[in-house]
XYZ file of C-alpha atoms in Angstrom:
778
model
C -14.008 24.033 -32.756
C -12.370 20.718 -31.950
C -15.044 18.431 -29.489
C -13.777 16.492 -25.752
C -14.696 12.955 -24.977
C -14.035 10.732 -21.585
C -13.416 7.074 -21.786
C -13.009 5.107 -18.434
C -9.077 4.350 -18.870
C -10.117 0.730 -17.227
C -11.783 0.619 -20.517
C -9.563 1.864 -22.337
C -6.234 0.117 -20.641
C -7.621 -3.006 -18.746
C -4.786 -5.002 -17.738
C -2.497 -2.189 -16.529
C -1.569 -1.507 -12.823
C -2.018 2.347 -12.695
C -2.470 5.454 -14.685
C 1.080 5.928 -14.410
C 1.856 2.633 -16.083
C 4.364 3.452 -19.260
C 0.788 2.169 -21.525
C -0.653 5.172 -20.876
C 2.454 7.467 -22.353
C 2.016 4.963 -25.407
C -1.489 4.886 -26.189
C -1.584 8.914 -25.957
C 0.901 8.885 -28.748
C -0.866 6.342 -31.223
C -4.231 8.034 -30.564
C -2.646 11.659 -31.361
C -0.632 10.093 -34.292
C -3.940 8.735 -35.906
C -5.156 12.293 -36.215
C -6.772 13.746 -32.981
C -5.937 16.559 -32.021
C -4.869 15.656 -28.144
C -5.211 12.814 -25.904
C -3.751 13.361 -22.357
C -5.429 12.041 -18.693
C -7.322 13.980 -16.155
C -9.425 12.671 -13.036
C -12.813 13.845 -12.355
C -15.960 11.105 -11.949
C -14.140 8.833 -9.411
C -11.468 7.711 -11.267
C -9.050 8.588 -14.039
C -10.526 8.887 -17.345
C -8.853 9.425 -21.375
C -9.532 12.741 -22.375
C -9.593 13.086 -26.453
C -9.795 16.441 -28.320
C -10.520 15.407 -31.908
C -11.916 17.978 -34.628
C -15.420 16.593 -35.463
C -15.395 17.680 -39.272
C -12.958 14.456 -39.480
C -14.235 11.527 -36.890
C -17.643 10.854 -35.081
C -17.452 9.831 -31.635
C -18.436 6.881 -32.476
C -15.104 6.854 -34.651
C -12.715 8.504 -31.499
C -14.619 5.647 -29.405
C -13.606 2.402 -31.655
C -9.921 4.405 -32.383
C -9.396 4.522 -28.592
C -10.705 0.807 -27.881
C -8.286 -0.088 -30.785
C -5.416 1.175 -29.570
C -5.839 0.020 -26.443
C -6.694 -3.283 -27.048
C -3.271 -2.846 -29.775
C -1.130 -2.144 -26.610
C -2.866 -4.461 -23.993
C -2.037 -7.352 -26.281
C 1.396 -6.448 -26.842
C 3.021 -4.859 -23.529
C 2.582 -7.383 -20.933
C 2.545 -6.925 -17.374
C 3.515 -9.941 -15.239
C 3.779 -10.938 -11.532
C 5.531 -13.588 -11.086
C 6.827 -16.107 -8.000
C 10.327 -16.330 -8.448
C 11.074 -20.311 -6.196
C 15.392 -20.762 -5.372
C 16.258 -17.666 -4.438
C 18.440 -18.147 -1.589
C 20.331 -14.164 -0.710
C 19.230 -10.627 -2.408
C 21.749 -10.267 -4.595
C 20.177 -13.328 -6.321
C 17.323 -11.312 -7.613
C 19.769 -8.529 -8.974
C 21.624 -11.184 -11.255
C 17.710 -12.166 -12.247
C 17.105 -8.426 -13.158
C 20.623 -7.871 -14.418
C 19.794 -11.091 -16.752
C 16.374 -10.345 -17.484
C 16.383 -6.531 -19.034
C 19.669 -7.985 -21.295
C 16.640 -9.481 -23.039
C 15.829 -7.932 -26.181
C 12.110 -6.853 -25.338
C 12.008 -6.888 -21.430
C 10.775 -3.246 -20.776
C 11.186 -3.499 -16.727
C 11.619 -6.455 -14.521
C 12.516 -5.894 -10.655
C 12.602 -8.223 -8.394
C 11.956 -8.490 -4.599
C 13.789 -11.444 -2.503
C 12.479 -10.156 -0.087
C 8.609 -11.333 -1.306
C 10.240 -13.749 -3.840
C 8.192 -11.415 -6.429
C 9.754 -10.763 -10.111
C 7.211 -7.499 -11.081
C 7.653 -7.827 -15.014
C 6.237 -6.026 -18.314
C 7.723 -6.482 -21.477
C 6.910 -6.299 -25.571
C 4.780 -9.420 -26.218
C 5.430 -8.275 -30.236
C 8.951 -8.670 -29.518
C 9.472 -12.096 -26.248
C 7.443 -14.205 -25.741
C 6.380 -15.366 -22.092
C 8.082 -19.096 -22.073
C 11.385 -17.927 -22.678
C 11.543 -15.172 -20.010
C 10.436 -18.441 -18.354
C 13.544 -20.602 -19.849
C 15.985 -17.979 -19.160
C 15.350 -17.186 -15.127
C 15.488 -21.368 -14.972
C 18.128 -21.119 -16.709
C 19.730 -19.420 -14.216
C 19.220 -22.314 -11.593
C 16.066 -20.804 -9.745
C 11.799 -21.459 -10.680
C 8.198 -19.784 -11.120
C 6.026 -21.416 -9.296
C 1.964 -21.062 -10.397
C -0.040 -19.207 -8.702
C -1.085 -20.608 -5.791
C 0.961 -23.863 -6.035
C 4.061 -24.189 -2.910
C 7.038 -25.560 -3.568
C 7.826 -29.425 -2.165
C 8.655 -29.439 1.450
C 12.614 -30.524 -0.305
C 12.168 -27.719 -2.158
C 11.697 -25.496 0.529
C 13.991 -26.675 3.095
C 16.287 -28.230 0.674
C 19.354 -25.577 1.731
C 19.649 -26.603 5.017
C 19.694 -29.718 4.740
C 22.196 -28.604 2.666
C 23.601 -27.394 5.332
C 23.045 -29.978 7.815
C 24.998 -32.619 5.647
C 28.171 -29.930 5.482
C 27.894 -29.166 8.926
C 28.536 -33.404 9.549
C 30.512 -33.894 7.221
C 32.660 -31.080 8.232
C 32.514 -32.157 12.317
C 33.275 -35.788 10.984
C 36.606 -34.218 9.019
C 37.276 -32.735 11.830
C 37.580 -35.364 14.684
C 38.762 -38.180 11.742
C 42.006 -35.168 11.554
C 41.903 -35.163 15.299
C 42.033 -39.533 15.352
C 44.058 -39.937 13.172
C 42.631 -41.308 9.714
C 43.774 -41.565 6.811
C 44.589 -37.709 5.522
C 42.687 -38.958 2.151
C 39.625 -39.339 4.069
C 39.544 -36.402 6.197
C 40.316 -34.266 2.985
C 37.635 -36.540 1.632
C 35.017 -36.291 4.325
C 35.344 -31.746 4.129
C 35.529 -31.757 0.602
C 32.104 -32.925 0.181
C 31.760 -30.515 3.243
C 33.005 -27.633 0.671
C 29.974 -29.706 -2.015
C 27.011 -29.158 0.184
C 27.957 -25.910 1.791
C 28.803 -24.389 -0.998
C 26.562 -25.519 -3.625
C 24.213 -23.109 -4.054
C 26.754 -19.958 -3.401
C 28.977 -21.174 -6.294
C 26.250 -20.995 -8.288
C 25.172 -17.606 -7.235
C 28.331 -16.665 -7.519
C 28.629 -18.141 -11.069
C 25.950 -16.203 -12.364
C 26.971 -13.420 -10.999
C 30.626 -12.777 -12.664
C 27.846 -14.226 -15.631
C 26.182 -11.512 -15.456
C 29.505 -9.014 -15.072
C 29.008 -8.455 -11.937
C 30.317 -9.032 -7.533
C 28.299 -10.017 -5.356
C 28.954 -11.616 -1.839
C 28.362 -14.948 -2.884
C 31.639 -14.146 -5.049
C 33.473 -12.799 -2.160
C 32.652 -15.946 0.138
C 33.649 -18.808 -3.047
C 37.247 -16.413 -3.255
C 37.965 -16.579 0.564
C 36.662 -21.151 0.735
C 39.116 -21.099 -2.319
C 41.801 -19.773 -0.976
C 40.957 -20.976 2.338
C 41.758 -24.380 0.325
C 44.935 -22.956 -1.140
C 46.649 -22.842 2.117
C 45.447 -26.216 3.099
C 42.814 -24.886 6.108
C 40.710 -27.084 4.539
C 38.409 -27.239 7.669
C 38.427 -22.720 7.996
C 37.232 -23.468 4.472
C 34.302 -26.173 5.318
C 33.618 -23.893 8.346
C 33.254 -20.631 6.178
C 31.113 -22.509 3.751
C 28.426 -24.597 6.419
C 27.911 -21.342 8.210
C 27.208 -19.269 5.497
C 25.117 -21.986 4.360
C 23.363 -22.190 7.358
C 22.555 -18.279 7.750
C 21.228 -17.864 4.622
C 18.734 -20.920 5.197
C 17.812 -19.445 8.418
C 17.368 -15.799 7.000
C 14.927 -18.021 4.259
C 13.634 -18.971 6.979
C 13.209 -16.473 8.696
C 11.946 -14.508 5.631
C 9.388 -17.029 4.859
C 7.152 -16.161 8.369
C 7.202 -12.937 7.033
C 6.046 -13.521 3.609
C 3.146 -16.458 5.355
C 1.504 -12.986 6.471
C 1.372 -11.432 2.982
C -0.057 -14.611 1.531
C -2.299 -15.237 4.430
C -4.449 -12.711 3.284
C -5.221 -14.847 0.046
C -6.569 -17.182 2.493
C -8.653 -14.614 4.064
C -11.711 -15.618 0.865
C -13.119 -19.333 1.356
C -12.726 -21.531 -1.733
C -16.144 -21.557 -2.721
C -20.230 -20.332 -1.825
C -23.311 -21.500 -2.109
C -25.547 -20.086 -4.146
C -29.036 -20.282 -5.158
C -29.864 -20.910 -8.608
C -33.180 -22.173 -10.230
C -34.928 -22.220 -6.636
C -32.187 -24.741 -5.155
C -29.031 -24.019 -2.952
C -25.582 -25.752 -4.912
C -22.555 -25.411 -4.148
C -20.070 -23.919 -6.192
C -15.734 -22.344 -6.188
C -15.980 -18.788 -5.843
C -14.064 -18.028 -9.484
C -17.710 -19.056 -10.575
C -19.481 -16.768 -9.277
C -21.386 -14.210 -11.791
C -22.635 -10.846 -11.345
C -26.010 -10.460 -9.743
C -25.849 -14.295 -8.519
C -26.834 -14.841 -4.891
C -25.298 -16.014 -2.279
C -26.319 -17.492 1.298
C -23.520 -16.705 4.105
C -24.458 -18.777 7.148
C -23.332 -17.778 10.850
C -19.243 -17.856 11.464
C -18.978 -18.279 8.120
C -16.963 -16.256 5.461
C -17.902 -14.065 3.005
C -16.969 -15.005 -0.283
C -16.892 -12.232 -2.427
C -17.321 -8.182 -2.598
C -21.235 -7.185 -3.067
C -24.387 -6.165 -1.181
C -26.930 -7.207 1.521
C -30.266 -9.141 -0.297
C -31.746 -9.676 2.307
C -31.396 -10.347 6.106
C -29.395 -9.084 9.202
C -26.016 -9.603 10.739
C -22.883 -8.027 12.211
C -20.558 -8.253 10.627
C -16.243 -9.076 11.546
C -14.469 -6.742 8.971
C -10.574 -6.482 10.200
C -9.387 -8.666 7.991
C -10.249 -5.465 5.346
C -11.056 -2.604 6.570
C -8.678 -2.870 10.285
C -11.834 -1.787 11.698
C -12.012 -3.408 15.936
C -15.749 -4.231 16.390
C -17.952 -6.423 14.247
C -20.406 -3.704 12.132
C -23.644 -4.681 11.080
C -25.667 -4.886 8.183
C -28.481 -4.878 6.884
C -30.158 -4.785 3.359
C -28.406 -3.037 0.781
C -25.097 -2.408 2.375
C -22.090 -2.953 1.465
C -20.226 -6.630 2.018
C -16.542 -7.615 1.316
C -14.732 -10.757 0.772
C -12.687 -12.506 3.199
C -15.298 -10.512 6.124
C -16.341 -13.264 8.619
C -20.592 -13.184 9.419
C -21.781 -12.919 13.055
C -24.796 -15.148 14.270
C -27.237 -14.272 10.953
C -27.906 -15.467 7.908
C -26.967 -12.626 4.461
C -28.572 -13.321 1.165
C -25.459 -11.899 -0.201
C -26.219 -10.432 -4.235
C -22.449 -10.572 -5.894
C -21.266 -7.473 -7.688
C -17.918 -8.038 -8.271
C -16.396 -11.531 -10.239
C -13.720 -13.185 -7.520
C -10.728 -11.941 -9.150
C -12.333 -7.823 -8.923
C -12.867 -8.129 -5.351
C -11.440 -5.586 -2.960
C -9.298 -8.940 -1.114
C -8.152 -10.299 -4.251
C -6.550 -6.302 -5.029
C -4.933 -5.806 -1.734
C -3.673 -9.506 -2.208
C -2.415 -8.001 -6.009
C -1.037 -4.626 -4.737
C 1.039 -6.111 -1.286
C 2.742 -8.513 -3.544
C 3.637 -5.374 -6.269
C 4.490 -3.111 -3.515
C 7.247 -5.608 -2.104
C 9.246 -5.034 -5.888
C 9.552 -1.438 -5.005
C 12.950 -0.272 -3.803
C 12.926 2.149 -0.994
C 15.207 5.369 -1.224
C 17.420 3.525 1.917
C 17.147 -0.017 -1.350
C 18.292 1.670 -3.899
C 21.213 3.804 -1.580
C 22.135 0.168 -0.219
C 21.961 -1.357 -3.009
C 24.140 1.177 -4.894
C 27.026 0.876 -1.692
C 27.435 -3.015 -2.931
C 27.960 -2.624 -6.184
C 31.245 0.045 -5.230
C 31.376 -1.779 -2.456
C 32.391 -5.221 -3.481
C 34.591 -4.578 -6.010
C 36.679 -2.196 -3.438
C 37.045 -4.738 -1.472
C 38.076 -7.545 -4.124
C 40.722 -4.787 -5.173
C 41.514 -4.528 -1.026
C 41.884 -8.457 -1.013
C 44.626 -8.655 -3.938
C 46.377 -5.617 -3.043
C 46.662 -6.827 0.532
C 48.101 -10.273 -0.896
C 50.484 -9.402 -3.214
C 51.670 -5.621 -1.166
C 52.948 -7.327 2.088
C 55.714 -10.088 0.917
C 57.071 -7.298 -0.764
C 57.887 -5.409 2.232
C 58.563 -9.370 3.653
C 56.073 -10.790 5.440
C 55.321 -14.456 4.425
C 53.009 -15.023 1.970
C 50.746 -17.627 3.609
C 49.981 -15.042 6.559
C 49.338 -12.172 4.181
C 46.829 -14.718 1.712
C 45.201 -15.416 4.581
C 44.211 -12.488 6.005
C 43.263 -11.544 2.923
C 41.098 -14.465 2.914
C 39.097 -13.729 6.067
C 39.459 -9.407 5.044
C 36.840 -10.775 2.565
C 35.189 -12.858 4.753
C 34.397 -9.601 7.133
C 33.648 -7.133 4.702
C 30.532 -9.020 3.039
C 27.817 -6.928 3.376
C 25.147 -9.887 3.636
C 23.621 -8.248 6.763
C 23.201 -4.899 4.403
C 21.802 -6.163 1.467
C 18.659 -7.605 3.532
C 18.600 -5.350 6.222
C 16.254 -2.733 4.840
C 14.441 -5.543 2.646
C 13.195 -7.698 5.752
C 12.272 -4.596 7.529
C 9.593 -3.811 4.580
C 8.178 -6.485 3.907
C 7.576 -7.006 7.901
C 6.418 -3.709 7.939
C 4.078 -3.612 4.638
C 2.379 -7.027 5.776
C 1.655 -5.935 9.531
C 0.361 -2.493 8.003
C -2.207 -4.330 5.279
C -3.349 -6.839 8.734
C -4.035 -3.679 10.487
C -6.263 -2.258 7.800
C -3.596 -0.417 5.869
C -2.546 -0.518 2.482
C 0.666 0.752 0.996
C 2.024 0.074 -2.115
C 5.688 0.420 -1.320
C 8.732 0.751 0.467
C 8.980 4.251 -0.714
C 5.930 5.315 0.789
C 6.307 3.741 3.817
C 9.639 5.220 4.691
C 7.776 8.617 3.564
C 5.305 8.256 5.737
C 7.851 7.945 8.355
C 9.586 11.372 7.520
C 6.318 13.206 7.699
C 6.169 16.789 9.629
C 2.999 18.254 7.990
C -0.557 16.346 7.337
C -3.420 18.475 4.929
C -7.105 16.995 5.237
C -9.647 17.276 2.709
C -12.742 18.834 4.971
C -15.466 16.893 3.464
C -15.621 13.383 4.027
C -12.967 13.214 5.553
C -12.784 15.351 8.303
C -16.645 15.241 8.501
C -18.770 12.620 7.873
C -19.746 14.470 4.667
C -24.275 14.941 5.448
C -25.362 17.824 7.423
C -26.246 17.332 10.276
C -29.237 18.895 13.192
C -26.740 20.695 15.665
C -29.541 22.687 17.003
C -32.761 23.417 17.680
C -33.858 26.842 19.607
C -37.049 27.974 20.577
C -37.692 31.550 21.217
C -41.656 31.136 21.166
C -43.468 27.206 22.060
C -40.976 24.783 22.936
C -38.071 22.564 21.052
C -40.574 19.702 20.441
C -42.760 21.902 18.556
C -40.903 23.475 16.452
C -39.175 20.387 14.890
C -42.477 18.885 14.494
C -43.798 21.947 11.881
C -39.996 21.714 10.914
C -39.894 17.613 9.481
C -44.033 18.352 8.737
C -43.272 20.864 5.881
C -39.453 18.968 5.377
C -40.625 16.117 4.844
C -42.991 16.318 1.356
C -38.477 17.704 0.706
C -35.408 15.845 -0.955
C -33.234 17.965 -0.160
C -30.823 16.639 2.087
C -30.713 19.386 4.079
C -34.673 18.206 4.472
C -34.184 15.420 5.452
C -31.812 15.661 8.171
C -34.026 17.494 9.665
C -36.971 14.328 8.922
C -33.930 11.788 10.996
C -32.922 14.524 13.997
C -37.300 14.655 14.717
C -37.638 10.896 13.967
C -34.226 10.013 16.158
C -36.638 11.864 19.094
C -39.586 9.691 18.888
C -42.378 12.848 16.696
C -45.088 12.020 15.014
C -46.569 14.565 12.698
C -49.282 14.965 10.024
C -49.094 15.878 6.821
C -48.362 19.583 5.339
C -50.503 20.920 2.373
C -49.551 23.081 0.437
C -45.873 23.073 -0.265
C -44.286 25.340 -2.782
C -40.557 25.829 -3.017
C -38.684 29.273 -3.268
C -35.401 27.821 -5.376
C -32.521 29.215 -2.859
C -34.052 30.182 -0.189
C -36.603 27.819 1.707
C -39.803 26.915 1.637
C -43.900 27.755 2.161
C -46.894 25.287 3.037
C -50.382 24.929 5.428
C -49.922 22.567 8.430
C -52.420 22.404 10.481
C -54.597 25.456 9.386
C -51.871 27.760 9.298
C -49.409 29.402 7.284
C -45.719 27.978 7.696
C -42.801 29.577 6.351
C -39.557 27.879 7.263
C -35.888 29.145 5.184
C -32.721 31.121 5.271
C -32.604 34.828 5.431
C -33.361 35.063 1.992
C -36.565 34.327 2.176
C -37.812 36.630 4.887
C -36.104 39.977 3.031
C -37.651 43.113 4.078
C -40.028 41.614 6.830
C -39.102 42.493 10.687
C -37.387 40.086 12.746
C -37.621 39.593 16.327
C -34.078 40.913 17.899
C -34.019 37.734 19.890
C -34.027 35.277 16.827
C -31.636 37.956 15.114
C -29.195 37.878 18.617
C -29.618 33.315 18.301
C -28.882 33.423 14.029
C -25.561 35.955 14.300
C -24.207 33.449 17.064
C -25.566 29.991 15.440
C -23.625 31.382 12.269
C -20.406 32.860 14.062
C -19.962 28.644 14.388
C -20.124 28.625 10.715
C -24.026 26.744 10.646
C -26.501 26.652 8.666
C -29.853 27.836 9.651
C -33.643 27.402 8.913
C -35.641 30.259 10.498
C -39.476 29.247 11.066
C -42.090 31.348 11.499
C -45.773 30.137 12.024
C -48.910 33.161 10.034
C -45.879 35.565 11.246
C -44.865 34.694 14.263
C -41.639 33.445 14.358
C -41.114 30.247 16.411
C -37.259 29.572 16.162
C -34.668 27.920 14.359
C -32.482 24.402 13.582
C -28.824 24.945 12.750
C -27.346 22.364 10.615
C -23.627 21.446 9.967
C -21.655 19.140 8.652
C -20.373 17.369 11.379
C -16.763 16.301 12.750
C -16.499 12.564 12.789
C -16.018 10.909 16.067
C -12.589 10.632 16.257
C -11.215 12.811 14.601
C -9.972 15.232 17.708
C -8.176 12.310 18.823
C -6.859 11.753 16.470
C -4.948 14.624 15.783
C -4.165 14.345 19.540
C -2.079 10.771 18.251
C -0.635 12.257 14.895
C 1.029 16.049 17.619
C 2.644 12.620 19.959
C 3.764 10.471 16.743
C 6.063 13.674 15.864
C 3.578 15.458 13.503
C 4.109 19.195 13.636
C 1.176 20.658 11.752
C -2.002 19.443 10.315
C -3.790 21.473 7.805
C -7.555 21.515 6.846
C -7.700 22.129 3.154
C -11.833 22.803 1.718
C -14.039 24.085 -0.848
C -15.983 26.265 1.751
C -15.948 29.116 3.447
C -13.318 30.678 5.705
C -16.046 30.369 8.467
C -17.185 26.580 8.055
C -13.697 25.365 7.658
C -12.628 27.533 10.558
C -15.564 26.523 13.359
C -14.459 22.536 12.445
C -10.782 23.551 12.693
C -11.852 24.674 16.049
C -13.712 22.069 17.031
C -11.214 19.378 16.119
C -7.989 20.730 17.332
C -6.427 21.747 14.216
C -4.166 23.665 13.682
C -4.379 25.990 9.751
C -7.428 25.717 8.034
C -6.898 27.079 3.824
C -11.169 27.593 2.589
C -12.618 28.447 -0.004
C -10.255 26.271 -2.190
C -10.862 24.443 -6.028
C -9.130 21.665 -6.520
C -6.192 23.368 -9.087
C -6.176 25.721 -5.822
C -5.520 22.194 -3.302
C -2.191 21.667 -5.792
C -1.170 25.030 -5.430
C -1.635 25.016 -1.202
C 0.199 21.417 -1.059
C 2.922 23.652 -2.788
C 3.783 26.007 -0.595
C 2.529 23.900 2.979
C 6.198 21.679 1.127
C 8.172 24.581 0.700
C 7.161 25.117 4.781
C 7.206 22.285 6.319
C 8.757 20.387 4.284
C 7.203 16.443 3.661
C 3.709 16.713 3.762
C 0.471 14.332 3.114
C -2.428 14.886 1.589
C -5.321 12.793 3.058
C -8.581 12.667 1.000
C -11.397 10.450 -0.773
C -9.252 9.623 -3.797
C -11.242 11.241 -5.910
C -11.930 14.815 -5.820
C -8.198 15.460 -4.097
C -6.167 13.151 -6.578
C -3.885 16.467 -8.136
C -3.560 17.732 -3.860
C -2.588 13.881 -3.178
C -0.248 13.524 -5.981
C 1.827 16.483 -5.127
C 1.731 15.150 -1.491
C 4.791 13.088 -0.543
C 1.542 10.741 0.447
C -1.081 10.642 -0.895
C -3.718 8.771 1.276
C -6.830 7.803 0.377
C -9.485 6.897 2.876
C -12.162 3.803 3.066
C -9.662 2.059 0.033
C -12.657 -1.284 0.211
C -15.341 0.912 -0.315
C -14.111 3.190 -3.335
C -11.232 1.241 -6.481
C -11.104 4.629 -7.268
C -8.877 4.931 -3.906
C -6.857 1.776 -4.322
C -5.720 3.433 -7.180
C -5.468 6.704 -6.609
C -3.166 7.149 -3.593
C 0.302 6.070 -2.243
C -1.173 4.670 0.955
C -4.885 3.742 1.359
C -7.231 3.414 4.516
C -9.386 0.563 4.182
C -11.635 1.513 6.429
C -13.815 4.944 6.088
C -11.573 4.852 9.229
C -9.125 7.491 10.281
C -7.931 6.454 12.914
C -5.998 4.392 11.546
C -4.179 7.063 10.292
C -2.083 7.224 13.736
C -1.226 3.735 13.169
C 0.051 3.960 9.612
C 2.486 6.616 10.741
C 3.835 5.726 14.169
C 4.775 2.028 12.295
C 6.746 3.839 9.549
C 8.649 5.487 12.059
C 8.952 2.135 14.114
C 9.885 0.487 10.095
C 12.675 3.518 10.081
C 13.705 3.121 13.339
C 14.361 -0.532 12.790
C 16.079 -0.119 9.511
C 18.490 2.224 10.965
C 19.306 0.308 14.248
C 19.409 -2.566 11.354
C 21.629 -0.056 9.356
C 24.171 0.410 12.835
C 24.184 -3.269 13.023
C 25.523 -4.424 9.698
C 27.863 -1.527 8.593
C 29.366 -1.706 12.425
C 29.718 -5.294 12.204
C 31.699 -4.965 9.145
C 33.140 -1.873 10.216
C 34.482 -3.713 13.921
C 35.079 -7.115 11.898
C 38.162 -5.520 8.375
C 40.390 -4.753 10.829
C 39.956 -7.333 13.175
C 41.161 -9.951 10.249
C 42.952 -6.802 9.136
C 45.493 -7.208 12.054
C 45.216 -10.671 12.586
C 43.078 -10.726 16.140
C 39.962 -12.925 14.043
C 40.694 -15.092 11.495
C 38.276 -16.550 9.248
C 36.075 -18.892 11.121
C 35.590 -16.424 14.197
C 34.709 -13.606 11.120
C 32.210 -16.192 9.349
C 30.625 -17.226 12.890
C 29.891 -12.854 13.423
C 29.388 -12.058 10.381
C 26.237 -14.305 9.564
C 25.147 -14.191 13.476
C 24.800 -9.983 12.039
C 22.488 -11.270 9.464
C 19.987 -13.890 11.032
C 19.719 -11.092 14.183
C 18.994 -8.461 11.496
C 16.114 -10.122 10.153
C 15.159 -11.094 13.279
C 14.939 -7.661 14.286
C 12.626 -6.644 10.825
C 10.800 -9.268 11.881
C 9.665 -7.460 15.440
C 7.747 -5.333 13.524
C 5.118 -8.448 12.275
C 3.723 -8.310 15.824
C 3.794 -4.148 16.096
C 1.051 -3.365 18.959
C -0.859 0.588 17.428
C 1.155 1.930 21.079
C 3.696 4.723 20.880
C 5.974 2.727 23.339
C 5.740 -0.832 21.239
C 8.912 0.224 19.661
């Protein structure tokens, strides 16, 4: 019979972005080729794990482990993952040019470029191609690869605006020279200079597109400018290239604002830390910190690394990571995160994660990666452009050729064709979605919500129902005393007796009773002769009297007074767990406990309904009575109880059939299969658990459900802005094409409106950076 061995995936393949990466499939095939019976991925015990089935007669446990680690090392050294910062892209088509060029290189397995984020997500086979070769190919296209943390220089950052300004000045000078009657050669020379300055980057991008056998917006502009020159309309051609380059420069500057909102995340962590070593305090770079180091954080300073408080008490502002509006009190043993701000006390923190492993570092990486994942709308507009641009070129050719056959003047026909090329260029359409996605994800990250891509941002906005795990998501995840009911004597005496006996037990229910007694300021002497009765309760002696505390099973065969039975029936109907308490044969009363709802869950659900969520559903492994009690208390619409993890997956499938787009909110561990089946998987507490960060499509960084309505509302706002941008971009094309076709608008007016619409679309998208957590914010 085969045996099984489970290994953490992160140990076998430490560098893969997530468990959906193609390297996981490569690993399973390689291990099965080694003779293992079956290799597959499971989620349990806090993360993704590799499950290996093997014949113990052929392999020992240590040999299986060696095979897995050797295979992982082999794949990790061969298949490389990179996230590169690209400089020099001045339009969305640049991203397509780079993608096309790289994907045709032998050994490049994936190349996805985000113009909005200036990022390239790359996977390549290290045995077939080296990183420097890929970088040289990018540089040959006219772009640069920036090392992380290094910014382009001032000129490099503003070069397009500078050249555009030069083009504008030369155009003005050429036009004035013509008006003043200067020699034609001087006027023409100035206009040629305007052509060169305004068309420099446009010509470069158009040439790269043609070389990659694709036609884009830059191609249309160059053809139109060349056509204007052929007609002798040098001023209009120069104006076209000037306005086109100016529009792109302004668009680029606006997009930089959104990019900097994301890059600002990386600046939250301090560069250095004060470390206690060999009895002294020394300052070291954060990258040099090791696990176990103790760092001193003074009032007002940012915490340099993830860790736990070793000594000191202070309130810490965690808003940069979790989005929490109020500082959180920290004491020894509590977790803290890099980038958060210490309050008025001095904290000594024991480092638990290296700089590159911190929650903040992983947030920055994931947000950067998220920009390279195209949303459904962006994929649609990309497909539309690939068809639309060649159609426009063919239409322009027909417009040049056909009218003269029917006696229409060739020069007029040619001019109109060039004007149509300008009018039909879908610049605004190309940037409409990426700009909104970039701004939306940046705003979400600033609000403590990590959204892992444009698809998830859009999908959040179309949800009709949300399913919640109960324990730890809707509830606080541990029992609390809800009722102390005395039928003989008073509550104080009842709770004192219960706490005296239960203080001798480590059971969660017992600890909850002790916590409640301490909260009320009660004190007690120690109980003796404590005897635990498994599954029933406990017996002990207290103040010389026999005490019995437990559930109904502890008192089977005994007479329980009607008053006690009536109170017990009432509390059990509310889904609560009971402890009956008897002293020397007389029932004193009972203590009721329950896993209580989070404080603000009811308000969260109300806000979700206000944002357009029609149904909220609980999925729980608890019984129907317990689940229904919580659901009624917080205002949930439905309860599905008694579910095993596999049952939750089936429940999600059934909910998807009924409601369409359904999200699943859980802790990212036991709920991972159901979250994977959902339209959007949303994990709680991304700042506290690595698993939540890895498994979910969306992570609420604080263990705080109040961020969920914000995320849904922000997504709906993003959808509205994307829709507005599409209407503007397509509307301008729809109006300008007939206007230029029938001669109502020339090249100059067409390019002015065209570039104006592009800038309007970007500015509209940037409104998301200022989005406030209110239904009427946009």
